[in-house]
């Protein structure tokens, strides 16, 4: 079997590792009171499923260095719990209405209960990280907690940048600013952190983690741009509200590019629309922004950048994996750059 | 078809996929392999991705600048903290030292986490990193997750226990030849029994401290009775 050429290695491995993570994760979701007001809410987003990309990256990164799945499972659970916790808070901050094809948690239960459920999920993610002491030893468990706090800080910084740009209608944003924001807001939790802690576990802390920052950044940035693209052009399988980013006034690469190419009149109009709070931004406003993006072919521009970043990710992976033996996990990581830009 | 009509394709300049994108994506000064690479004329990167020319190349260079700036900033922050998060590190730091650094580093951002990890820190200094019963809930019932090792201590004095056992050792018949102190003349700790995992139960280690045992730190290896290979280390600090 030519494992490197296996076309479905990404989906099959994500399914396999996703199942393992989900089973382990369920052990951390309490079934007790107050269920209606807390634990049912806590279990809601994890129950809805998801791609399980983050835990799969973690387990695969551990496995390419020879670890067993079980070695990385607790950390994979923590990653998924943290991811879901941040989703709850992100949805509130962004005023999002749909998540994984269903109403967001705060739409179902109100903002206070949703915030509380997000807080609880964040704290619950600590439990598997602490349990790592028993399987990985104290030093490695603490290294993983160090990585976790670093990731949490980056996430908060990135989220603050994006929210601040919207809140204060900042529009003098370049591609570098966007990439810096995405690096922090998306890449750390989605790709860099899972890869780094996976490599830590697999190598028992002996491998240089810097190459995983580069690989994770290019992979995560391509992933985010593709996600922004899907928000404009995807069908109902997407699971989030179409044009949601434009409704929220998010500074996507498409919007930044279109704004950069606009005439003075168009810029004035876009600035006025983006200065409005979300609830006052009309469907016509959103359509106007969308037309502007299409007029300047900014979707194609963003798609090209995503492709190039995926190419850079593949290049970085080829450097860091040159000495590693062939395996299903290596093939999986090698295919990930293609997968992130091909997914629908 | 005659020989004259047959079309002959030129031999390919290469016969396998090119995986070294170094000359395209990373600046030569940053790439240790760049000098070794000799680009074949007309060679294109993998078909999945755009050709990195013009604005395409600029965007990747821009991305490299962003990530390098981030890595440099992280390295400086790590150096300010007195440790290098980016370099492979030996596992010789003490649990307490690493924990304290972690606490100080995250104190600004995650106060809720701090409370939980702070509680762990206090627990580790007072009663050892592996306190019996840590896997039980408030009512004393075991939680759904069973940690690999339970440590049972029979002692009239406070002590810290540190156990570092390799994964997948819980079903083995483990033993320790005794934990020694570096102070000459101090009796070794020998009353240590390992109970492997059985029928879903958690593996357990029982440590008995005899009356009159001297204070100090006692360390030693944990071995597999069958074969004698080392499966981990153990350390007990008696206060």
Coordinates of C-alpha atoms in Angstrom, one line a residue:
Chain A
X1 CA 0.0 0.0 0.0
X2 CA 1.3 3.4 -0.9
X3 CA 0.3 5.2 2.3
X4 CA 1.6 8.6 1.1
X5 CA -0.8 8.6 -1.8
X6 CA -3.8 7.5 0.0
X7 CA -6.4 10.1 -1.0
X8 CA -8.7 9.7 2.0
X9 CA -6.0 9.5 4.7
X10 CA -7.2 12.9 6.1
X11 CA -10.8 12.0 6.5
X12 CA -10.1 8.5 7.7
X13 CA -7.6 9.5 10.3
X14 CA -9.7 12.5 11.4
X15 CA -12.6 10.1 11.9
X16 CA -10.6 7.6 13.8
X17 CA -8.9 10.1 16.1
X18 CA -12.0 12.2 16.4
X19 CA -13.9 9.1 17.6
X20 CA -11.2 8.3 20.1
X21 CA -11.2 11.8 21.4
X22 CA -14.9 12.1 21.6
X23 CA -15.2 8.9 23.6
X24 CA -12.5 10.1 26.0
X25 CA -14.1 13.6 26.2
X26 CA -17.4 12.2 27.2
X27 CA -15.8 10.9 30.4
X28 CA -15.2 14.5 31.4
X29 CA -18.7 15.8 30.8
X30 CA -20.6 15.4 34.1
X31 CA -24.1 14.2 34.1
X32 CA -25.4 15.8 37.2
X33 CA -27.3 18.8 38.4
X34 CA -27.7 21.6 37.5
X35 CA -28.0 19.8 34.1
X36 CA -30.6 22.1 32.6
X37 CA -28.7 25.3 33.4
X38 CA -25.1 24.1 33.1
X39 CA -24.0 20.6 32.2
X40 CA -26.5 20.2 29.3
X41 CA -25.2 23.5 27.9
X42 CA -21.6 22.4 28.4
X43 CA -22.2 19.2 26.5
X44 CA -24.1 20.9 23.7
X45 CA -21.3 22.0 21.3
X46 CA -19.1 18.9 21.8
X47 CA -22.3 16.8 21.1
X48 CA -22.8 18.6 17.8
X49 CA -19.6 17.1 16.5
X50 CA -17.2 19.0 14.3
X51 CA -14.2 18.2 12.1
X52 CA -12.0 17.2 15.1
X53 CA -9.1 18.7 13.2
X54 CA -7.3 20.0 16.3
X55 CA -7.2 16.8 18.4
X56 CA -6.3 14.9 15.2
X57 CA -3.3 17.1 14.6
X58 CA -2.2 16.6 18.2
X59 CA -2.4 12.9 18.1
X60 CA -0.8 12.7 14.6
X61 CA 2.1 14.9 15.7
X62 CA 2.7 12.6 18.7
X63 CA 2.4 9.5 16.6
X64 CA 5.0 10.6 14.0
X65 CA 7.5 10.4 16.8
X66 CA 6.4 7.0 17.8
X67 CA 3.9 7.7 20.6
X68 CA 0.8 5.6 21.2
X69 CA -2.7 7.3 20.7
X70 CA -3.3 7.0 24.4
X71 CA -0.3 9.1 25.2
X72 CA -1.8 12.1 23.5
X73 CA -5.5 11.4 24.2
X74 CA -5.8 13.5 27.4
X75 CA -4.2 16.5 25.7
X76 CA -6.4 16.0 22.6
X77 CA -9.5 16.1 24.9
X78 CA -8.3 19.3 26.5
X79 CA -7.8 20.9 23.1
X80 CA -11.3 20.0 22.0
X81 CA -12.8 21.2 25.3
X82 CA -10.9 24.5 25.0
X83 CA -11.9 24.9 21.4
X84 CA -15.6 24.5 22.3
X85 CA -15.3 26.8 25.2
X86 CA -13.8 29.5 23.0
X87 CA -16.5 28.9 20.4
X88 CA -19.2 29.7 22.9
X89 CA -17.6 33.0 23.9
X90 CA -16.7 33.8 20.3
X91 CA -20.3 33.4 19.2
X92 CA -21.4 35.8 21.9
X93 CA -18.7 38.3 21.1
X94 CA -19.5 38.1 17.4
X95 CA -23.2 38.0 17.8
X96 CA -23.3 34.8 15.7
X97 CA -26.6 33.0 15.2
X98 CA -25.6 29.5 14.0
X99 CA -23.0 27.0 14.9
X100 CA -22.6 23.6 13.3
X101 CA -26.0 24.0 11.7
X102 CA -27.9 24.8 14.9
X103 CA -28.6 28.0 16.8
X104 CA -25.7 29.2 18.9
X105 CA -25.8 28.5 22.6
X106 CA -26.6 32.1 23.6
X107 CA -29.4 32.1 21.1
X108 CA -30.9 29.1 22.8
X109 CA -30.2 29.9 26.5
X110 CA -29.3 33.6 26.7
X111 CA -26.0 35.3 27.1
X112 CA -25.4 34.8 30.9
X113 CA -25.9 31.1 30.9
X114 CA -23.8 30.7 27.8
X115 CA -20.9 32.7 29.2
X116 CA -21.1 30.6 32.3
X117 CA -21.0 27.3 30.3
X118 CA -18.0 28.6 28.4
X119 CA -16.2 29.4 31.6
X120 CA -17.0 25.9 32.9
X121 CA -15.7 24.2 29.8
X122 CA -12.5 26.2 30.0
X123 CA -11.9 25.0 33.5
X124 CA -12.9 21.5 32.7
X125 CA -10.1 21.4 30.1
X126 CA -7.7 21.6 32.9
X127 CA -8.6 18.2 34.2
X128 CA -7.2 16.1 31.4
X129 CA -4.1 18.4 31.3
X130 CA -3.5 17.6 35.0
X131 CA -4.1 13.9 34.4
X132 CA -1.2 14.0 32.0
X133 CA 1.0 13.8 35.1
X134 CA 0.0 10.2 35.5
X135 CA 0.8 9.1 32.0
X136 CA 3.5 11.5 30.8
X137 CA 5.2 12.5 34.1
X138 CA 5.2 15.8 35.9
X139 CA 7.8 17.6 33.7
X140 CA 6.1 16.9 30.4
X141 CA 2.6 17.6 31.9
X142 CA 3.9 21.0 33.0
X143 CA 5.5 21.7 29.6
X144 CA 2.1 21.1 28.1
X145 CA 0.4 23.5 30.6
X146 CA 3.1 26.1 29.7
X147 CA 2.2 25.6 26.0
X148 CA -1.5 25.9 26.9
X149 CA -1.1 29.3 28.7
X150 CA 1.0 30.6 25.8
X151 CA -1.7 29.5 23.4
X152 CA -4.4 31.1 25.6
X153 CA -2.6 34.4 25.7
X154 CA -2.1 34.4 21.9
X155 CA -5.8 33.6 21.4
X156 CA -6.9 36.4 23.6
X157 CA -4.6 38.9 21.9
X158 CA -5.8 37.8 18.4
X159 CA -9.5 38.0 19.4
X160 CA -8.9 41.4 21.0
X161 CA -7.4 42.7 17.7
X162 CA -10.3 41.5 15.7
X163 CA -12.9 42.8 18.1
X164 CA -11.1 46.1 18.5
X165 CA -10.9 46.6 14.7
X166 CA -14.7 46.2 14.6
X167 CA -15.5 48.2 17.7
X168 CA -13.4 51.2 16.7
X169 CA -14.0 50.8 13.0
X170 CA -10.3 50.5 12.2
X171 CA -9.8 50.2 8.4
X172 CA -6.1 51.0 7.8
X173 CA -5.3 47.3 7.9
X174 CA -2.8 45.6 5.6
X175 CA -2.3 42.0 4.8
X176 CA 0.5 41.8 7.4
X177 CA -1.9 43.0 10.1
X178 CA -4.5 40.5 9.0
X179 CA -1.9 37.6 9.1
X180 CA -0.7 38.7 12.5
X181 CA -4.3 38.7 13.8
X182 CA -5.0 35.3 12.3
X183 CA -1.7 33.9 13.7
X184 CA -2.9 34.7 17.2
X185 CA -6.7 34.3 16.9
X186 CA -6.8 31.1 14.9
X187 CA -3.4 29.4 14.3
X188 CA -2.3 29.0 17.9
X189 CA -5.3 27.0 19.0
X190 CA -6.2 25.4 15.7
X191 CA -2.8 24.2 14.5
X192 CA 0.3 25.4 16.2
X193 CA -0.6 24.4 19.8
X194 CA -1.9 20.9 18.8
X195 CA 1.2 20.3 16.7
X196 CA 3.6 21.5 19.3
X197 CA 2.1 19.6 22.3
X198 CA 1.8 16.5 20.1
X199 CA 5.4 16.7 19.1
X200 CA 6.3 17.3 22.8
X201 CA 4.5 14.2 23.8
X202 CA 5.8 12.0 21.0
X203 CA 9.4 13.1 21.4
X204 CA 9.2 13.3 25.2
X205 CA 10.2 16.9 25.0
X206 CA 13.4 16.4 23.0
X207 CA 12.4 18.0 19.7
X208 CA 12.8 21.6 18.5
X209 CA 9.3 23.0 18.4
X210 CA 10.0 26.1 16.3
X211 CA 9.4 24.4 12.9
X212 CA 6.0 23.5 14.1
X213 CA 5.2 27.2 14.6
X214 CA 6.0 27.8 11.0
X215 CA 4.1 24.8 9.7
X216 CA 1.2 25.5 12.0
X217 CA 1.0 29.1 11.0
X218 CA 0.9 28.6 7.3
X219 CA -1.6 25.7 7.7
X220 CA -3.8 27.7 10.1
X221 CA -3.7 30.9 8.0
X222 CA -4.7 28.9 4.9
X223 CA -7.5 27.3 6.9
X224 CA -8.8 30.6 8.2
X225 CA -8.8 32.3 4.8
X226 CA -10.6 29.3 3.4
X227 CA -13.1 29.6 6.2
X228 CA -13.7 33.2 5.4
X229 CA -14.2 32.3 1.8
X230 CA -16.7 29.7 2.7
X231 CA -18.6 32.2 4.7
X232 CA -19.2 34.1 1.4
X233 CA -19.7 31.3 -1.1
X234 CA -20.6 28.1 0.7
X235 CA -23.9 26.2 0.6
X236 CA -26.0 25.1 3.6
X237 CA -23.5 22.3 4.5
X238 CA -21.2 25.1 5.9
X239 CA -23.1 25.2 9.2
X240 CA -22.7 28.9 9.9
X241 CA -24.7 31.8 8.6
X242 CA -23.7 32.8 5.1
X243 CA -22.3 36.4 4.9
X244 CA -22.1 36.2 8.7
X245 CA -18.6 37.8 8.6
X246 CA -19.9 40.8 6.6
X247 CA -22.9 41.2 8.9
X248 CA -20.4 41.3 11.8
X249 CA -18.1 43.7 9.9
X250 CA -15.1 41.3 10.3
X251 CA -11.9 42.4 8.6
X252 CA -11.4 39.4 6.3
X253 CA -8.7 39.4 3.6
X254 CA -11.4 39.9 1.0
X255 CA -12.7 43.0 2.7
X256 CA -9.2 44.4 3.3
X257 CA -8.3 43.9 -0.3
X258 CA -11.5 45.4 -1.7
X259 CA -11.2 48.4 0.6
X260 CA -7.6 48.9 -0.5
X261 CA -8.6 48.9 -4.2
X262 CA -11.8 51.0 -3.8
X263 CA -12.3 54.6 -5.0
X264 CA -12.6 57.4 -2.4
X265 CA -16.4 57.3 -2.7
X266 CA -16.6 53.6 -2.2
X267 CA -14.3 53.8 0.8
X268 CA -16.5 56.5 2.4
X269 CA -19.5 54.3 1.9
X270 CA -17.8 51.2 3.2
X271 CA -16.5 53.1 6.2
X272 CA -20.1 54.4 7.0
X273 CA -21.5 50.9 6.7
X274 CA -18.8 49.3 8.8
X275 CA -19.2 51.9 11.5
X276 CA -22.8 50.8 12.2
X277 CA -23.5 48.3 15.0
X278 CA -24.4 44.9 13.7
X279 CA -28.1 45.2 14.4
X280 CA -28.3 48.4 12.3
X281 CA -26.5 47.0 9.3
X282 CA -29.1 46.2 6.8
X283 CA -29.2 43.4 4.2
X284 CA -28.7 46.1 1.6
X285 CA -25.5 47.2 3.3
X286 CA -24.2 43.7 3.4
X287 CA -25.1 43.2 -0.3
X288 CA -23.2 46.4 -1.1
X289 CA -20.1 45.2 0.6
X290 CA -20.4 41.8 -1.1
X291 CA -20.7 43.5 -4.5
X292 CA -17.6 45.6 -3.7
X293 CA -15.6 42.4 -2.9
X294 CA -16.7 40.8 -6.2
X295 CA -16.1 43.9 -8.2
X296 CA -12.4 43.9 -7.2
X297 CA -12.1 40.2 -7.5
X298 CA -11.1 40.0 -3.9
X299 CA -12.4 36.5 -3.5
X300 CA -10.0 35.3 -6.1
X301 CA -7.2 37.3 -4.5
X302 CA -7.9 35.6 -1.1
X303 CA -8.1 32.2 -2.7
X304 CA -4.8 32.7 -4.3
X305 CA -3.2 33.7 -1.0
X306 CA -4.7 30.7 0.7
X307 CA -3.2 28.5 -2.0
X308 CA 0.2 30.0 -1.6
X309 CA 0.1 29.7 2.2
X310 CA -0.9 26.1 1.8
X311 CA 2.2 25.6 -0.5
X312 CA 4.4 27.2 2.1
X313 CA 2.9 24.9 4.8
X314 CA 3.7 21.9 2.6
X315 CA 7.2 23.2 2.2
X316 CA 7.7 23.7 5.9
X317 CA 6.4 20.2 6.6
X318 CA 8.8 18.7 4.1
X319 CA 11.7 20.4 6.1
X320 CA 10.6 19.3 9.5
X321 CA 9.6 15.7 8.5
X322 CA 12.6 14.9 6.2
X323 CA 14.1 12.6 8.8
X324 CA 10.9 11.0 10.0
X325 CA 9.9 7.5 8.7
X326 CA 6.9 7.2 6.5
X327 CA 3.6 6.5 8.3
X328 CA -0.1 7.2 8.0
X329 CA 0.3 10.1 10.3
X330 CA 3.0 11.6 8.3
X331 CA 0.9 11.3 5.2
X332 CA -2.0 12.8 7.0
X333 CA 0.0 15.9 8.0
X334 CA 1.4 16.2 4.5
X335 CA -2.1 16.2 3.0
X336 CA -3.5 18.7 5.5
X337 CA -2.4 21.8 3.5
X338 CA -4.4 20.5 0.5
X339 CA -7.3 19.5 2.7
X340 CA -7.7 22.9 4.3
X341 CA -8.1 24.7 0.9
X342 CA -10.1 22.0 -0.8
X343 CA -12.8 21.5 2.0
X344 CA -16.3 22.7 1.3
Chain B
X1 CA 1.4 2.9 -36.8
X2 CA 4.9 3.2 -38.4
X3 CA 8.0 4.3 -36.5
X4 CA 8.1 7.6 -38.4
X5 CA 4.6 8.6 -37.2
X6 CA 5.2 7.8 -33.5
X7 CA 5.5 10.8 -31.2
X8 CA 8.4 10.8 -28.8
X9 CA 8.1 12.7 -25.5
X10 CA 11.2 14.3 -24.1
X11 CA 12.6 12.5 -21.1
X12 CA 11.4 14.2 -17.9
X13 CA 14.0 16.3 -16.1
X14 CA 13.0 14.6 -12.9
X15 CA 11.1 11.3 -12.0
X16 CA 9.6 12.1 -8.6
X17 CA 7.7 14.8 -6.9
X18 CA 9.9 17.7 -5.8
X19 CA 9.5 18.3 -2.0
X20 CA 12.1 21.0 -1.5
X21 CA 10.4 24.3 -1.9
X22 CA 13.2 26.1 0.0
X23 CA 14.4 28.2 -2.9
X24 CA 10.9 29.5 -3.4
X25 CA 9.4 30.0 0.0
X26 CA 12.1 30.8 2.5
X27 CA 14.8 33.4 2.2
X28 CA 18.2 31.7 1.5
X29 CA 19.8 33.1 4.7
X30 CA 17.1 31.4 6.8
X31 CA 17.2 28.1 5.0
X32 CA 20.1 25.7 5.7
X33 CA 19.2 23.6 2.6
X34 CA 19.0 26.4 0.1
X35 CA 22.6 26.1 -1.0
X36 CA 22.3 22.5 -1.7
X37 CA 19.3 22.9 -4.0
X38 CA 19.8 23.3 -7.7
X39 CA 16.6 24.4 -9.4
X40 CA 15.8 22.6 -12.7
X41 CA 14.8 25.0 -15.4
X42 CA 11.1 25.0 -16.0
X43 CA 10.3 23.1 -12.9
X44 CA 7.0 24.0 -11.2
X45 CA 5.8 23.5 -7.7
X46 CA 3.2 20.9 -7.0
X47 CA 0.1 21.4 -9.2
X48 CA -2.2 22.0 -6.2
X49 CA -0.7 25.3 -5.5
X50 CA -0.2 28.5 -7.4
X51 CA 3.1 29.4 -8.9
X52 CA 4.9 31.6 -6.4
X53 CA 5.6 34.5 -8.7
X54 CA 4.9 38.2 -8.6
X55 CA 2.3 39.1 -5.9
X56 CA 2.1 35.5 -4.9
X57 CA 5.7 35.3 -3.9
X58 CA 5.3 38.6 -2.1
X59 CA 2.5 37.3 0.0
X60 CA 4.4 34.3 1.1
X61 CA 7.4 36.5 2.0
X62 CA 5.1 38.7 3.9
X63 CA 3.8 35.7 5.8
X64 CA 7.3 34.6 6.6
X65 CA 8.1 38.1 8.0
X66 CA 5.0 37.9 10.2
X67 CA 5.8 34.5 11.6
X68 CA 9.5 35.3 12.1
X69 CA 8.6 38.5 14.0
X70 CA 6.3 36.5 16.2
X71 CA 9.0 33.8 16.8
X72 CA 11.6 36.4 17.7
X73 CA 9.2 38.2 20.1
X74 CA 8.4 34.9 21.8
X75 CA 12.1 34.0 22.1
X76 CA 12.8 37.4 23.7
X77 CA 9.9 36.9 26.1
X78 CA 11.2 33.4 27.0
X79 CA 14.7 34.8 27.6
X80 CA 13.2 37.5 29.8
X81 CA 11.6 34.8 31.9
X82 CA 14.9 33.1 32.3
X83 CA 14.0 30.0 30.3
X84 CA 13.9 29.2 26.6
X85 CA 10.5 27.8 25.6
X86 CA 11.8 27.2 22.1
X87 CA 14.7 24.9 22.7
X88 CA 14.4 21.2 23.6
X89 CA 14.7 21.0 27.3
X90 CA 15.9 18.2 29.6
X91 CA 13.4 17.0 32.1
X92 CA 15.5 18.1 35.1
X93 CA 13.5 21.1 36.2
X94 CA 11.8 20.5 39.4
X95 CA 8.0 20.4 39.3
X96 CA 7.7 23.2 41.7
X97 CA 10.1 25.5 39.8
X98 CA 8.3 25.0 36.5
X99 CA 5.0 25.4 38.2
X100 CA 6.0 28.7 39.7
X101 CA 7.2 30.1 36.4
X102 CA 4.0 29.0 34.8
X103 CA 2.0 30.7 37.5
X104 CA 3.9 34.0 37.2
X105 CA 3.7 34.0 33.4
X106 CA -0.1 33.5 33.2
X107 CA -1.0 35.6 36.2
X108 CA -1.8 38.5 34.0
X109 CA -4.3 36.8 31.7
X110 CA -6.1 33.9 33.3
X111 CA -6.9 34.4 36.9
X112 CA -9.4 31.6 37.0
X113 CA -6.8 29.1 35.7
X114 CA -4.4 30.5 38.2
X115 CA -6.7 29.6 41.1
X116 CA -6.9 26.0 40.0
X117 CA -3.2 25.6 39.3
X118 CA -2.4 27.5 42.4
X119 CA -4.3 25.0 44.4
X120 CA -2.3 22.3 42.7
X121 CA 0.9 24.1 43.6
X122 CA 0.0 24.2 47.2
X123 CA -1.0 20.6 47.1
X124 CA 2.3 19.5 45.7
X125 CA 4.4 21.3 48.3
X126 CA 2.3 20.1 51.2
X127 CA 1.3 16.6 50.4
X128 CA 3.1 15.5 47.3
X129 CA 2.3 15.6 43.7
X130 CA 0.5 12.3 43.9
X131 CA -1.9 12.6 46.7
X132 CA -4.0 9.6 47.4
X133 CA -7.6 10.2 46.5
X134 CA -7.1 13.0 44.0
X135 CA -9.2 11.1 41.5
X136 CA -12.2 11.2 43.8
X137 CA -15.0 13.7 43.8
X138 CA -16.2 15.7 46.8
X139 CA -18.2 12.7 48.0
X140 CA -15.3 10.4 47.8
X141 CA -16.5 8.6 44.8
X142 CA -14.0 7.9 42.0
X143 CA -14.4 10.2 39.0
X144 CA -15.1 8.7 35.6
X145 CA -11.4 9.1 34.7
X146 CA -9.1 6.7 36.4
X147 CA -5.5 8.1 36.7
X148 CA -2.8 5.6 36.0
X149 CA -1.4 5.3 39.5
X150 CA -2.8 5.6 43.0
X151 CA -0.3 6.3 45.7
X152 CA -1.1 5.0 49.2
X153 CA 1.0 6.3 52.0
X154 CA 1.3 4.8 55.5
X155 CA 3.1 7.4 57.4
X156 CA 2.8 9.5 60.6
X157 CA 4.8 12.2 58.9
X158 CA 4.1 14.5 56.0
X159 CA 5.9 13.6 52.8
X160 CA 6.0 14.4 49.1
X161 CA 5.9 11.6 46.6
X162 CA 7.1 11.9 43.0
X163 CA 6.4 9.0 40.7
X164 CA 7.5 9.0 37.1
X165 CA 6.5 5.7 35.4
X166 CA 6.6 5.1 31.7
X167 CA 3.3 4.7 29.9
X168 CA 1.9 1.2 29.5
X169 CA 3.6 0.0 32.7
X170 CA 0.5 -0.3 34.8
X171 CA 0.0 -4.0 34.1
X172 CA 3.6 -5.0 34.8
X173 CA 4.9 -6.5 38.0
X174 CA 6.9 -3.5 39.2
X175 CA 9.3 -3.3 42.1
X176 CA 12.0 -1.0 43.5
X177 CA 15.2 -2.3 45.0
X178 CA 14.9 0.5 47.5
X179 CA 15.0 4.3 47.6
X180 CA 18.3 5.7 48.7
X181 CA 19.3 9.0 50.3
X182 CA 22.5 10.7 49.4
X183 CA 23.2 11.1 53.1
X184 CA 25.4 8.2 54.1
X185 CA 24.2 6.2 56.9
X186 CA 20.5 7.0 56.4
X187 CA 18.4 3.8 56.1
X188 CA 17.0 3.2 52.6
X189 CA 13.2 3.0 52.1
X190 CA 12.3 -0.5 51.2
X191 CA 8.7 -1.0 52.2
X192 CA 7.3 -0.1 48.8
X193 CA 4.9 -2.4 47.1
X194 CA 3.5 -2.1 43.6
X195 CA 0.1 -3.5 42.7
X196 CA -0.6 -3.8 38.9
X197 CA -3.8 -2.9 37.3
X198 CA -6.3 -5.7 37.6
X199 CA -9.9 -6.1 36.3
X200 CA -10.2 -2.3 35.7
X201 CA -8.8 -1.3 39.0
X202 CA -6.2 1.4 39.1
X203 CA -2.6 0.4 39.6
X204 CA -1.3 1.3 43.0
X205 CA 1.9 1.9 44.9
X206 CA 1.9 1.6 48.7
X207 CA 4.7 3.3 50.7
X208 CA 5.2 2.6 54.3
X209 CA 7.4 4.9 56.3
X210 CA 8.7 3.2 59.5
X211 CA 8.8 5.1 62.7
X212 CA 12.1 6.7 63.4
X213 CA 12.9 7.1 59.7
X214 CA 15.3 10.0 59.1
X215 CA 14.1 13.0 57.2
X216 CA 15.5 13.6 53.7
X217 CA 14.9 12.8 50.0
X218 CA 15.0 9.2 48.9
X219 CA 15.2 8.3 45.3
X220 CA 15.5 5.2 43.2
X221 CA 14.5 3.4 40.1
X222 CA 11.4 1.3 39.4
X223 CA 12.0 -1.9 37.5
X224 CA 10.0 -4.6 35.9
X225 CA 10.4 -7.8 38.0
X226 CA 10.3 -9.9 34.8
X227 CA 13.4 -8.8 33.0
X228 CA 14.6 -6.2 35.3
X229 CA 14.4 -3.3 32.9
X230 CA 13.9 0.2 34.3
X231 CA 10.3 1.4 33.9
X232 CA 10.6 4.7 35.8
X233 CA 11.8 6.6 38.9
X234 CA 10.5 7.4 42.2
X235 CA 11.3 9.9 44.8
X236 CA 10.0 10.4 48.4
X237 CA 10.8 13.5 50.5
X238 CA 10.2 13.0 54.2
X239 CA 9.8 16.2 56.2

